[in-house]
Short mmCIF file of C-alpha atoms in Angstrom, two decimals:
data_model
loop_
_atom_site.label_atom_id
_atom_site.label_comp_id
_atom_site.label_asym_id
_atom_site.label_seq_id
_atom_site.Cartn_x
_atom_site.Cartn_y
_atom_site.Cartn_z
CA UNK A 1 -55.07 38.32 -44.12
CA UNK A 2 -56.43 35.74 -46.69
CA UNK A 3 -53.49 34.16 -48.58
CA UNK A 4 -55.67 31.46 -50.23
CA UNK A 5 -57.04 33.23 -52.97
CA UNK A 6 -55.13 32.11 -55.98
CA UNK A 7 -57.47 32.83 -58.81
CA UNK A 8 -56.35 35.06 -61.90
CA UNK A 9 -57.18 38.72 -61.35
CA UNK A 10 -58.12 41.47 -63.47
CA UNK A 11 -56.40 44.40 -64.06
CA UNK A 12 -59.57 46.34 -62.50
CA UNK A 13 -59.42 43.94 -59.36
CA UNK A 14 -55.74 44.48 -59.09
CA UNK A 15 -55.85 48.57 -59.17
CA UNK A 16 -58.79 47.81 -56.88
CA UNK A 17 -57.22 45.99 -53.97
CA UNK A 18 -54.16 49.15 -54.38
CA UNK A 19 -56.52 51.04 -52.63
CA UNK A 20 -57.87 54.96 -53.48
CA UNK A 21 -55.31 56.04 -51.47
CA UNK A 22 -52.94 54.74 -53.64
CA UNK A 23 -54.21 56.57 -55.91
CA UNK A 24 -53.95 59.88 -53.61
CA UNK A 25 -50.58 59.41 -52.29
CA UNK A 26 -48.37 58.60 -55.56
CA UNK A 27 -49.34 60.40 -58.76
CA UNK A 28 -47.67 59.33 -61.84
CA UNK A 29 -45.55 61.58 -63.30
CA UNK A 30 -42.59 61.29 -65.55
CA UNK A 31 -39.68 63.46 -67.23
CA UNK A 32 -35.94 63.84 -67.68
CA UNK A 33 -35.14 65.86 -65.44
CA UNK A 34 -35.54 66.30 -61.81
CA UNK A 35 -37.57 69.61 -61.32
CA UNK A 36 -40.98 70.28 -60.31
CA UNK A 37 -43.45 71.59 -63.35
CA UNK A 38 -46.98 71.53 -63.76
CA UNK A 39 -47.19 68.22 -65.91
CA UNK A 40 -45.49 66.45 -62.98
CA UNK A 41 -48.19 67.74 -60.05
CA UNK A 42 -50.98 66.34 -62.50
CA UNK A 43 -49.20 63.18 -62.84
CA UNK A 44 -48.42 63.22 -65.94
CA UNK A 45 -45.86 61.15 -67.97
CA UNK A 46 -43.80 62.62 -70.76
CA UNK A 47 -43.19 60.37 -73.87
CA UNK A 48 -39.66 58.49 -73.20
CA UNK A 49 -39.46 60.16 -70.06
CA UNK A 50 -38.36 58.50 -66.58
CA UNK A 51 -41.37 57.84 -64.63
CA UNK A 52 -41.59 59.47 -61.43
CA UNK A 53 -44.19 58.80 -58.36
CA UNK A 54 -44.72 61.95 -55.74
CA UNK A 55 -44.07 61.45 -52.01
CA UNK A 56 -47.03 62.62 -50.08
CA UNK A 57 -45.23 63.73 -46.96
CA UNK A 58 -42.64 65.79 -48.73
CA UNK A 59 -43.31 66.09 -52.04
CA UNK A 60 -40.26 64.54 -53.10
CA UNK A 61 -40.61 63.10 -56.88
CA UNK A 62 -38.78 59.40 -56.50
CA UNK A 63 -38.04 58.14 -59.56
CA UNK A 64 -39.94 54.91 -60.12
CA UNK A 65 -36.49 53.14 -60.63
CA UNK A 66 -34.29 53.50 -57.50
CA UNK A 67 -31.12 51.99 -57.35
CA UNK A 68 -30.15 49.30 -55.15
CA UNK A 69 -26.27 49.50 -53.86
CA UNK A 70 -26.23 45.92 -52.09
CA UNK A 71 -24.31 44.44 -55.29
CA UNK A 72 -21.64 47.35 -56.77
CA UNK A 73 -18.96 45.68 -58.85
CA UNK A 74 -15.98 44.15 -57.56
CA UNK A 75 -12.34 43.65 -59.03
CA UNK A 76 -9.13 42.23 -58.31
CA UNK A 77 -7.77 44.55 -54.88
CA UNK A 78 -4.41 46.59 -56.78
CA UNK A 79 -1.87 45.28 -54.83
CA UNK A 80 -3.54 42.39 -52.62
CA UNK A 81 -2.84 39.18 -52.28
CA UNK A 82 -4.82 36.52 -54.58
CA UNK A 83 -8.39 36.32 -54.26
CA UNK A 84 -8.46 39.41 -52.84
CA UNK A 85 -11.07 41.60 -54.13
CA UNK A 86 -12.21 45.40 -54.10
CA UNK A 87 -14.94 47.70 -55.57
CA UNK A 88 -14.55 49.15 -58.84
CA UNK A 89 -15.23 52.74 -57.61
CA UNK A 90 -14.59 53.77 -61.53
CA UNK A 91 -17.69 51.64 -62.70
CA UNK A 92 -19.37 52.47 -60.11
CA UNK A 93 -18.72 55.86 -61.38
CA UNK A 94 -19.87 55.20 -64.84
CA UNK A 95 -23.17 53.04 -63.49
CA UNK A 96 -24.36 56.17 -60.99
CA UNK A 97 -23.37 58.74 -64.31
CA UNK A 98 -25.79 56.54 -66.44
CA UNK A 99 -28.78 56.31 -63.93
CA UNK A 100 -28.55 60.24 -62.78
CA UNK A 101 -28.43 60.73 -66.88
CA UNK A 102 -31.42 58.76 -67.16
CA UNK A 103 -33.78 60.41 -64.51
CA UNK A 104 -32.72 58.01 -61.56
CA UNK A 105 -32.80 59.78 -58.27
CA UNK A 106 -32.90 57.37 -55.54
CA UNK A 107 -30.52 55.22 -54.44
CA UNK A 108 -30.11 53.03 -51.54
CA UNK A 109 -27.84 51.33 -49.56
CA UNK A 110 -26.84 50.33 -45.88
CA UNK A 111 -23.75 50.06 -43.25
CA UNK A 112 -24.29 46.22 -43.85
CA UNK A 113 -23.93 45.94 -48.09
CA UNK A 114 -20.88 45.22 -49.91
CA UNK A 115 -18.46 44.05 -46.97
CA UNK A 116 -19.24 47.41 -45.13
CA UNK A 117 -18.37 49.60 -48.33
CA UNK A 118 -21.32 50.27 -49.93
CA UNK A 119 -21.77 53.53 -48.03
CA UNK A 120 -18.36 54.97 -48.62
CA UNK A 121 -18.47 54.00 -52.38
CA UNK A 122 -21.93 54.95 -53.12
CA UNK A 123 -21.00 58.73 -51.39
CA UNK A 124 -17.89 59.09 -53.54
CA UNK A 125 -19.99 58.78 -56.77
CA UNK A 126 -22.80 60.73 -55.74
CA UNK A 127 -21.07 63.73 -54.21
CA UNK A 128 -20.00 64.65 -57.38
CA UNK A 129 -23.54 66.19 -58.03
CA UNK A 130 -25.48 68.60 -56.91
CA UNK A 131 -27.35 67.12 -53.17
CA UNK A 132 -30.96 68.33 -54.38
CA UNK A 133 -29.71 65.75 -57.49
CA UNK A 134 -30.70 62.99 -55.62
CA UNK A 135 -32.17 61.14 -52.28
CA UNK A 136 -29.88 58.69 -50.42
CA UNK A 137 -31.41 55.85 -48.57
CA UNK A 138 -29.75 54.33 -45.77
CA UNK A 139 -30.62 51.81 -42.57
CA UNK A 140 -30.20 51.56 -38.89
CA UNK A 141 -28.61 47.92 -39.53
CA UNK A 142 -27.84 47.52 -35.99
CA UNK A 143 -27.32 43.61 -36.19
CA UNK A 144 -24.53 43.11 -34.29
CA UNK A 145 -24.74 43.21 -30.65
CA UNK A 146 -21.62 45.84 -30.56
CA UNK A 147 -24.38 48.73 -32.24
CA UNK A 148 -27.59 47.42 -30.16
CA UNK A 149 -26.90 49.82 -27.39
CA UNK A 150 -27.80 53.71 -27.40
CA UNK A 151 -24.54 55.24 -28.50
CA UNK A 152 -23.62 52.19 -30.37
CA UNK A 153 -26.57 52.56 -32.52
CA UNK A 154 -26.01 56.48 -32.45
CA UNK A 155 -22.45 55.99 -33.87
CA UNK A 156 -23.54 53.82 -36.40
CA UNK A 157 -26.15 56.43 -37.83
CA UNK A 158 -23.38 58.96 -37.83
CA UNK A 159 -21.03 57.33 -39.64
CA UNK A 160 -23.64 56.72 -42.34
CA UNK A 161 -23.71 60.34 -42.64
CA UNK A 162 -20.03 60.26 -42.45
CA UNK A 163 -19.48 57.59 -45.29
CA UNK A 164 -22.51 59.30 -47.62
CA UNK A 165 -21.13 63.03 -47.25
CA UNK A 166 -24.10 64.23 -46.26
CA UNK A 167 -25.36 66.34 -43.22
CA UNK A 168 -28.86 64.84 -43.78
CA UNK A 169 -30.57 61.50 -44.94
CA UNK A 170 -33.41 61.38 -47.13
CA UNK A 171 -34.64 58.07 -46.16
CA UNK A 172 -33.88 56.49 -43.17
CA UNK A 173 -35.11 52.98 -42.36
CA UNK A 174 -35.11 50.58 -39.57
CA UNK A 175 -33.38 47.49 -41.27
CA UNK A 176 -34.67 44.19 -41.26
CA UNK A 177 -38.46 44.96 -39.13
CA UNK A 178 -38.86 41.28 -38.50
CA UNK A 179 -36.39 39.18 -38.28
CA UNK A 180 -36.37 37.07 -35.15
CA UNK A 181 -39.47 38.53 -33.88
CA UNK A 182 -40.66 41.35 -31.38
CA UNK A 183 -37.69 40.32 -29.10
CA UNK A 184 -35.18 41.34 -31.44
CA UNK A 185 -37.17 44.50 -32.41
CA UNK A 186 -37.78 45.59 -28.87
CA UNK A 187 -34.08 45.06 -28.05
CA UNK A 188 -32.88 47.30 -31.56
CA UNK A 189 -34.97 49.85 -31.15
CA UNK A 190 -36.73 50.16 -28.45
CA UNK A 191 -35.17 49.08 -25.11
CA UNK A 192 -32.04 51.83 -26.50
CA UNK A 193 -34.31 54.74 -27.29
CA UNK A 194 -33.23 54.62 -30.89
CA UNK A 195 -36.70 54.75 -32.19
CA UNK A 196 -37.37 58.03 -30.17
CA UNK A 197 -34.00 59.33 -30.92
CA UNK A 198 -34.46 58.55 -34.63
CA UNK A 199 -37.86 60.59 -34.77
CA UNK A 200 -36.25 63.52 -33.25
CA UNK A 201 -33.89 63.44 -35.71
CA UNK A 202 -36.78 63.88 -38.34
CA UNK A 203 -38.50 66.43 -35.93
CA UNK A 204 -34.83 68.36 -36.70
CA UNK A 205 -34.66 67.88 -40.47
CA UNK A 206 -31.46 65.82 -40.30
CA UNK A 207 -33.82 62.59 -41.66
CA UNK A 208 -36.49 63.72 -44.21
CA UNK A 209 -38.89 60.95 -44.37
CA UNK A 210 -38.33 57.92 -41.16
CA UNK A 211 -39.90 54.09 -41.99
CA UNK A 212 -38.56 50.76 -41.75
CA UNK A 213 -37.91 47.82 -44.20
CA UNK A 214 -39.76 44.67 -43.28
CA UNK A 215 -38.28 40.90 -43.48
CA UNK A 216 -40.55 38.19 -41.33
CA UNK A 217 -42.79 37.74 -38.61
CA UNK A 218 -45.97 39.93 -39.83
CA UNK A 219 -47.09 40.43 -35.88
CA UNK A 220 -44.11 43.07 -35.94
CA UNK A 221 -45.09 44.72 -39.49
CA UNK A 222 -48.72 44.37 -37.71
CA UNK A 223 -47.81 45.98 -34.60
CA UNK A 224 -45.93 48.77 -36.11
CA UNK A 225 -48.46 50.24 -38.37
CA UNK A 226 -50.65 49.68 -35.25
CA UNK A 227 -48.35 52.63 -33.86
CA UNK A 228 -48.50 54.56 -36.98
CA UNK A 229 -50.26 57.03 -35.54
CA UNK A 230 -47.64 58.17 -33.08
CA UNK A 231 -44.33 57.71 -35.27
CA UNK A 232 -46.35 58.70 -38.47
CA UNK A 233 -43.96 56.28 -40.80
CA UNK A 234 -42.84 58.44 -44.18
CA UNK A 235 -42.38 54.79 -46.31
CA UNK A 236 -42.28 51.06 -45.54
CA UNK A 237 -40.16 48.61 -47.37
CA UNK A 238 -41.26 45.09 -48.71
CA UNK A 239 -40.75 42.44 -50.95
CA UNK A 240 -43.35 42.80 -53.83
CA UNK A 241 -43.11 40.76 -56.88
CA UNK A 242 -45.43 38.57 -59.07
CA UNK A 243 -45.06 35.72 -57.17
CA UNK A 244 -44.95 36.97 -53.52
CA UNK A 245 -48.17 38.93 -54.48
CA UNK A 246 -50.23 35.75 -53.72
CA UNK A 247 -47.74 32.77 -53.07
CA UNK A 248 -44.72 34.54 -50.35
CA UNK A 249 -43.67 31.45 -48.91
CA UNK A 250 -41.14 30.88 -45.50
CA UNK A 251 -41.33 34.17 -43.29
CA UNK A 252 -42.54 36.24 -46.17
CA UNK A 253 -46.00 37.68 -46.00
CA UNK A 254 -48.02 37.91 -49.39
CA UNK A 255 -47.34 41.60 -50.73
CA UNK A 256 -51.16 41.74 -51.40
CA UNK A 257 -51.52 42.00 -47.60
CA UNK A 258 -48.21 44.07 -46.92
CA UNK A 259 -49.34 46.57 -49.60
CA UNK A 260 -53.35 46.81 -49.37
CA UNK A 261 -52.17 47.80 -45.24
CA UNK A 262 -49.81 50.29 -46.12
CA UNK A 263 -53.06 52.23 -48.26
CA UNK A 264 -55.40 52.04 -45.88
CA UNK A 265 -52.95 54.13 -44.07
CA UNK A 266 -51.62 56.22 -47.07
CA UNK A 267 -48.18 54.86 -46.30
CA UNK A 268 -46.27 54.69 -49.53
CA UNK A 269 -44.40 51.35 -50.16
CA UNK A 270 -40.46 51.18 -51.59
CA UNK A 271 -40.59 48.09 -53.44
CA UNK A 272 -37.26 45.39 -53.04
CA UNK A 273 -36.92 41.86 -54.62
CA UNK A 274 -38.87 42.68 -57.69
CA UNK A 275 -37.13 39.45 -59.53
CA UNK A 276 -37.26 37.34 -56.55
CA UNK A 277 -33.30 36.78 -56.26
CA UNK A 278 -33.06 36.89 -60.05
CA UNK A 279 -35.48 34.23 -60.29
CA UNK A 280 -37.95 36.07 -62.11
CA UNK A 281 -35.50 36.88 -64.97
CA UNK A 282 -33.40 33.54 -64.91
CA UNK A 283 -36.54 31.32 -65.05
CA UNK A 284 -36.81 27.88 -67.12
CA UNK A 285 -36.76 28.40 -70.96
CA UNK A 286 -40.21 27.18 -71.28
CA UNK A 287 -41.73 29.77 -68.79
CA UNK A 288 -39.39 32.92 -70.79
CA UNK A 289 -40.45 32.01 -74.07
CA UNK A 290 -44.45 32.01 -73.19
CA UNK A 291 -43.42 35.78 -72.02
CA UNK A 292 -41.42 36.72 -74.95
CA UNK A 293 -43.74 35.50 -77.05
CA UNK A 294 -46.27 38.49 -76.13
CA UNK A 295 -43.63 40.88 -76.05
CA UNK A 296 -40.59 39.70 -78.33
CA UNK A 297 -38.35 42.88 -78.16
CA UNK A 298 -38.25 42.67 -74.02
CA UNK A 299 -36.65 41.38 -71.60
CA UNK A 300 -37.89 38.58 -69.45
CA UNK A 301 -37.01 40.56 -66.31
CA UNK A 302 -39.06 44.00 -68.07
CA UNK A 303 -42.19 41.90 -66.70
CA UNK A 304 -41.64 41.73 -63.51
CA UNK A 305 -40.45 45.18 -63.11
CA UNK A 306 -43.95 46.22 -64.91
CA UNK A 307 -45.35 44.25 -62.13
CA UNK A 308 -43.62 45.70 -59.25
CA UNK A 309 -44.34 49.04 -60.67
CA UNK A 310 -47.61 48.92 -61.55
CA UNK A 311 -49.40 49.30 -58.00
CA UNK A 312 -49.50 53.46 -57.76
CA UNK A 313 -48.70 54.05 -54.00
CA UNK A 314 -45.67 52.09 -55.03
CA UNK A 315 -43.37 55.21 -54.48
CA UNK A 316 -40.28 52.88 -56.60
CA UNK A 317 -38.80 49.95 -57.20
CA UNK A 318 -35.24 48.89 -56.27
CA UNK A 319 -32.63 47.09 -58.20
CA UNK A 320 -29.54 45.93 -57.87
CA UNK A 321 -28.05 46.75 -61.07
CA UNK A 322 -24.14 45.32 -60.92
CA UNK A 323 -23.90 45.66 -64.92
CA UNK A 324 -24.24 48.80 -67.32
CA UNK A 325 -26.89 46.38 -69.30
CA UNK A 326 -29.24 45.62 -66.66
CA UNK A 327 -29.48 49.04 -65.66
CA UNK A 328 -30.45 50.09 -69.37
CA UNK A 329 -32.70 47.33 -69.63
CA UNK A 330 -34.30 48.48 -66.50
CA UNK A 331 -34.10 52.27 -67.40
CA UNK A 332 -35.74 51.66 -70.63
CA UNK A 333 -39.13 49.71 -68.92
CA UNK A 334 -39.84 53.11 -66.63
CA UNK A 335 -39.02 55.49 -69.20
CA UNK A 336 -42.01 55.66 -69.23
CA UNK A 337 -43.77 52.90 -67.15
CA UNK A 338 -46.65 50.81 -69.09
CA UNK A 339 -48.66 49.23 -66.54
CA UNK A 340 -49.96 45.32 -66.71
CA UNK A 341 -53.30 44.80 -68.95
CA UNK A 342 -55.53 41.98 -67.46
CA UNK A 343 -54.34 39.65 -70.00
CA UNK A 344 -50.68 39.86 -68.64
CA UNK A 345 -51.71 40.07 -65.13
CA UNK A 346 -53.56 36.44 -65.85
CA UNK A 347 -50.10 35.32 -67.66
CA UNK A 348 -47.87 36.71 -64.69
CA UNK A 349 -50.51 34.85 -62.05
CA UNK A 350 -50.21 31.49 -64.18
CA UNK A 351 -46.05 32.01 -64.83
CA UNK A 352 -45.92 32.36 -60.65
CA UNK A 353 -48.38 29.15 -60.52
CA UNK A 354 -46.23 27.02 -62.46
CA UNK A 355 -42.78 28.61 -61.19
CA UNK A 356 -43.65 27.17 -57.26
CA UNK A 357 -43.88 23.51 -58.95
CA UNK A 358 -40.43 23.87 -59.21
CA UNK A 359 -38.04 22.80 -56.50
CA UNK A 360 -35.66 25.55 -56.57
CA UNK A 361 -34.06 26.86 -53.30
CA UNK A 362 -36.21 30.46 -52.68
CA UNK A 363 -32.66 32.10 -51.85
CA UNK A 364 -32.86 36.08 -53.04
CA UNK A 365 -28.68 36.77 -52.61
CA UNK A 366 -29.46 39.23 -49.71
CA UNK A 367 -26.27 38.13 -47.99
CA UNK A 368 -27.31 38.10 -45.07
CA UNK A 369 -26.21 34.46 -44.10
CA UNK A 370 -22.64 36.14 -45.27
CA UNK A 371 -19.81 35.75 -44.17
CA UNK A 372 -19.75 31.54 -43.33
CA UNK A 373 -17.72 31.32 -40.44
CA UNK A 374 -16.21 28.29 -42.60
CA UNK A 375 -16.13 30.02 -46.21
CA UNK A 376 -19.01 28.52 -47.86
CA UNK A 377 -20.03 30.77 -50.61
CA UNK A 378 -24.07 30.74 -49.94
CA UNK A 379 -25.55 32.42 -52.34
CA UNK A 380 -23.55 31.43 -54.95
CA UNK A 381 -24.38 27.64 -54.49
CA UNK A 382 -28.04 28.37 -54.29
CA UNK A 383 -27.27 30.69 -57.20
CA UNK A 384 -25.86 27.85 -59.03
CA UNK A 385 -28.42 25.10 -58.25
CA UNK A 386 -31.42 27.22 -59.03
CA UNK A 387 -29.59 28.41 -62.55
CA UNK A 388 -29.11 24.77 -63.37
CA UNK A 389 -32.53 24.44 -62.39
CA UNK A 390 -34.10 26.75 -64.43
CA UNK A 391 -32.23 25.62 -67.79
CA UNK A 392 -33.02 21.61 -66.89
CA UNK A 393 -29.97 20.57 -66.10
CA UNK A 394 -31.18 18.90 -62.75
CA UNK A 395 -31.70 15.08 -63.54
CA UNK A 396 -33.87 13.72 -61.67
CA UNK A 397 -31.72 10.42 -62.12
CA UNK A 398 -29.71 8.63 -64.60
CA UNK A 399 -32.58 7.18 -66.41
CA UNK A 400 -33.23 11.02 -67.62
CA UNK A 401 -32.43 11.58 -71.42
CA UNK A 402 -30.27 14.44 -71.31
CA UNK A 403 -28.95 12.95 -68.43
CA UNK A 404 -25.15 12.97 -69.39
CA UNK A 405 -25.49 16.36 -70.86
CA UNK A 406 -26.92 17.65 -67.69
CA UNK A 407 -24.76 15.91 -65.38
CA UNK A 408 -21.41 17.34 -66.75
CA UNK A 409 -23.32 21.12 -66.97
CA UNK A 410 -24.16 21.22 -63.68
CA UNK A 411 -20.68 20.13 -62.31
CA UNK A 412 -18.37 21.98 -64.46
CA UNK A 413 -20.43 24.99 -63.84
CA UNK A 414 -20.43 23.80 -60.33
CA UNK A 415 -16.64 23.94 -59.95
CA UNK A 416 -16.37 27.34 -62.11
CA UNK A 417 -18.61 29.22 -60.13
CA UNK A 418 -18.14 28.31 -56.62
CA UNK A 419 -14.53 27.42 -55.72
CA UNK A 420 -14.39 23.86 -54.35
CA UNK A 421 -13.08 24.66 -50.72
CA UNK A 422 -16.36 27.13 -50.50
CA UNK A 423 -19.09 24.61 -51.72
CA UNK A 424 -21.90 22.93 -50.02
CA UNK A 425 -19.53 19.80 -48.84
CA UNK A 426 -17.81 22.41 -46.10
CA UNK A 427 -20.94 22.52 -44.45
CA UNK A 428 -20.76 21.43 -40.69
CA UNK A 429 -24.19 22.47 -39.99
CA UNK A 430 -23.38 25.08 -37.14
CA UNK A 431 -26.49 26.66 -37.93
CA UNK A 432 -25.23 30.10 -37.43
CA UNK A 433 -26.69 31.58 -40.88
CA UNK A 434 -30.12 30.16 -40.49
CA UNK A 435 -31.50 33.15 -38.14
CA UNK A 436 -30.43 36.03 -40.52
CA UNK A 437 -31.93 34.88 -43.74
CA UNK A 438 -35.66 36.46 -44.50
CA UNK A 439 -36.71 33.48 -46.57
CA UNK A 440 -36.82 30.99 -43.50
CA UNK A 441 -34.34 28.59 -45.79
CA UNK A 442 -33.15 25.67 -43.71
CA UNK A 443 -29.31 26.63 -44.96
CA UNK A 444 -27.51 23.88 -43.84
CA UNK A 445 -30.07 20.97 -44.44
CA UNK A 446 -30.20 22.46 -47.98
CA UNK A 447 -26.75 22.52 -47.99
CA UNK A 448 -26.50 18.93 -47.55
CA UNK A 449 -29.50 18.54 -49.60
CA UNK A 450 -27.54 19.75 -52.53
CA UNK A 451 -24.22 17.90 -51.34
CA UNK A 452 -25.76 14.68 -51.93
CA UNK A 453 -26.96 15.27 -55.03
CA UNK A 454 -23.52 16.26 -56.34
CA UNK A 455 -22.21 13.24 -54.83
CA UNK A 456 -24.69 11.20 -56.48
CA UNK A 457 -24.01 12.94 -59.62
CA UNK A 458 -19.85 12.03 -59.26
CA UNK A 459 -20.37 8.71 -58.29
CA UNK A 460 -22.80 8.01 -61.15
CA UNK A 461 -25.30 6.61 -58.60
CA UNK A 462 -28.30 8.98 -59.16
#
């Protein structure tokens, strides 16, 4: 793997380093609906149409939008006490109604996402259609040391099945390939015979396609394609983007790598983090207007989605799509898909050159730091940093000239979007968060990191 190549490719290098079995194992092909015709087998795209990429093991056409269930939206819980909070099954509803409308077919989700709801909420809204309607990812997200043994991990893939209403999974992954190294793989899914178990489960049709989703050390995404040839992996899931292409920093791996290994194998790749944490569509006003200035009428995130869904054994790209407009937004760039031209592959290289000189915290909102055993609220004070960030509203000290006016933004926003008994100040540095996040963040040193500077900012002493 050679991750110091940082020059500006071409849009002929770029399809080049795909692979030709990229080009063998996902066929474009795009329409409204979801049935098989002869435009879709030559990989065709129909004008306005969804785009859809074909699944070389099964056939299956994926929609090249799949949607993500890690963030459905929450509301006040009917009867709880204050602060309380619930999913809003009815938009939920409405969101799944609008993507199925709109030629979306795969969605995905996990035991872990959305307090240990996601599953139930995302099988209530989709078992209102047809099952050939649509293919429902889930995980073996066997974290806790309760669902590491055998039957532990058994019950947990049965109550997926449970949750989803369905007697069989489309896409079944092993969560979080990765994290913590081969001990923690080895002791998930291997020591307990789940791997074995899970691919006689495919051998009996109750998983269609078996593969893994990949967060970390690269000797485990390494040594699992090294054993492809015995478990024969259906998909593999990584983090692709138009930064991480070249410049994955932390644990990440550069996607170039992750994805040119999947080809060689013809081993189709499910995209996740397309915008980097929302990074990629809540950048610095500078960066956004040298993109909307080639393309006025779209959105800053539409780029980054052309990006992610440009590569063609990219078999689609998730999203977490919490609000009705970022799922049109999102519907409208794949319906149907126009790829990157080498100019905009040179401005996406450049946009991801000058993002890194900017000292934002590389936090995507996975959750998986969540819950603080103290309450912090992660995410959302990373969230809030790398928002205020992003607009300039980070003085660098008081000597700054929109110092005042960037002083009282960031702490009024501060205080409205994280509530002050969950922000950064709570932070006793137990260190229990650090092993579960995928970007390698230091948590609580940037926690304290960013607890000084508010300080600073209070006291007038920056």
């Amino acid at each position: 793997m050679d991750n110091k190549d940082k020059k500006n490719i071409s849009r002929r290098d770029f399809f080049k380093t795909m692979g030709a079995a990229g080009l063998a194992t996902a066929g474009l092909a795009a329409c409204a609906g979801a049935d098989k015709d002869a435009s879709a087998s030559k990989g065709e795209k129909k004008p306005g149409g969804m785009t859809y990429r074909t699944n070389p093991t099964t056939g299956d056409r994926v929609s090249l939008l799949g949607y993500g269930c890690m963030r459905w939206p929450m509301r006040p819980k009917q009867g709880g006490k204050e602060g309380e909070e619930e999913v809003d099954q009815e938009t939920v509803n409405a969101l799944v109604d609008y993507a199925i409308a709109h030629g979306v077919n795969y969605f995905d989700t996990s035991p872990a996402y959305v307090r240990g709801l996601s599953e139930t909420v995302t099988g209530i809204a989709l078992s209102r259609y047809p099952r050939d309607k649509y293919f429902i990812a889930t995980k073996m997200s066997n974290f806790s040391p309760a669902t590491q043994t055998r039957q532990g991990s058994i019950d947990l893939y049965h109550n997926s099945m449970k949750a989803l209403q369905v007697d069989y999974i489309d896409y079944y992954l092993l969560h979080g390939i990765g994290l913590n190294g081969m001990p923690a793989f080895e002791q998930r899914f291997v020591q307990n015979g789940i791997l074995d178990y899970l691919a006689e489960e495919r051998a009996a049709g109750r998983i269609r396609n078996l593969g893994f989703s990949y967060h970390g050390d690269v000797k485990v995404f390494d040594y699992l394609l090294s054993v492809h040839d015995k478990y024969k992996w259906d998909f593999v899931q990584i983090q692709l983007n138009y930064v991480d292409w070249k410049h994955a920093s932390g644990w990440n791996t550069n996607a170039e790598y992750l994805y040119n290994e999947l080809q060689k194998r013809g081993i189709p790749a499910v995209v996740m983090e397309p915008l980097l944490g929302g990074r990629l569509s809540n950048m610095a006003q500078h960066l956004a207007a040298r993109l909307k200035q080639h393309r006025p009428e779209e959105s800053v995130a539409s780029w980054a989605f052309r990006f992610a869904g440009s590569p063609p054994g990219v078999l689609t790209v998730l999203s977490g799509m919490t609000y009705m407009e970022h799922l049109q937004d999102n519907v409208r760039t794949y319906s149907p898909l126009e790829p990157c031209t080498d100019e905009e592959l040179a401005l996406l290289e450049d946009t991801a050159q000058m993002i890194l000189r900017y000292p934002s915290v590389p936090c995507t909102a996975c959750q998986y730091c969540m819950p603080c055993p103290y309450g912090i609220n992660i995410p959302g004070i990373f969230a809030h940093y790398n928002k205020c960030i992003n607009e300039g509203n980070v003085p660098s000290s008081s000597q700054d000239e929109n110092y005042r006016k960037a002083r009282r933004a960031f702490l009024v926003g501060y205080d409205r979007s994280v509530p002050r008994l969950r922000q950064a100040n709570h932070c006793i540095g137990c260190h229990q968060c650090e092993p579960h996040c995928p970007q390698s963040i230091k948590i609580p040193d940037e926690m304290k990191r960013i607890d000084r500077f508010v300080e600073q900012l209070k006291q007038g002493t920056l």
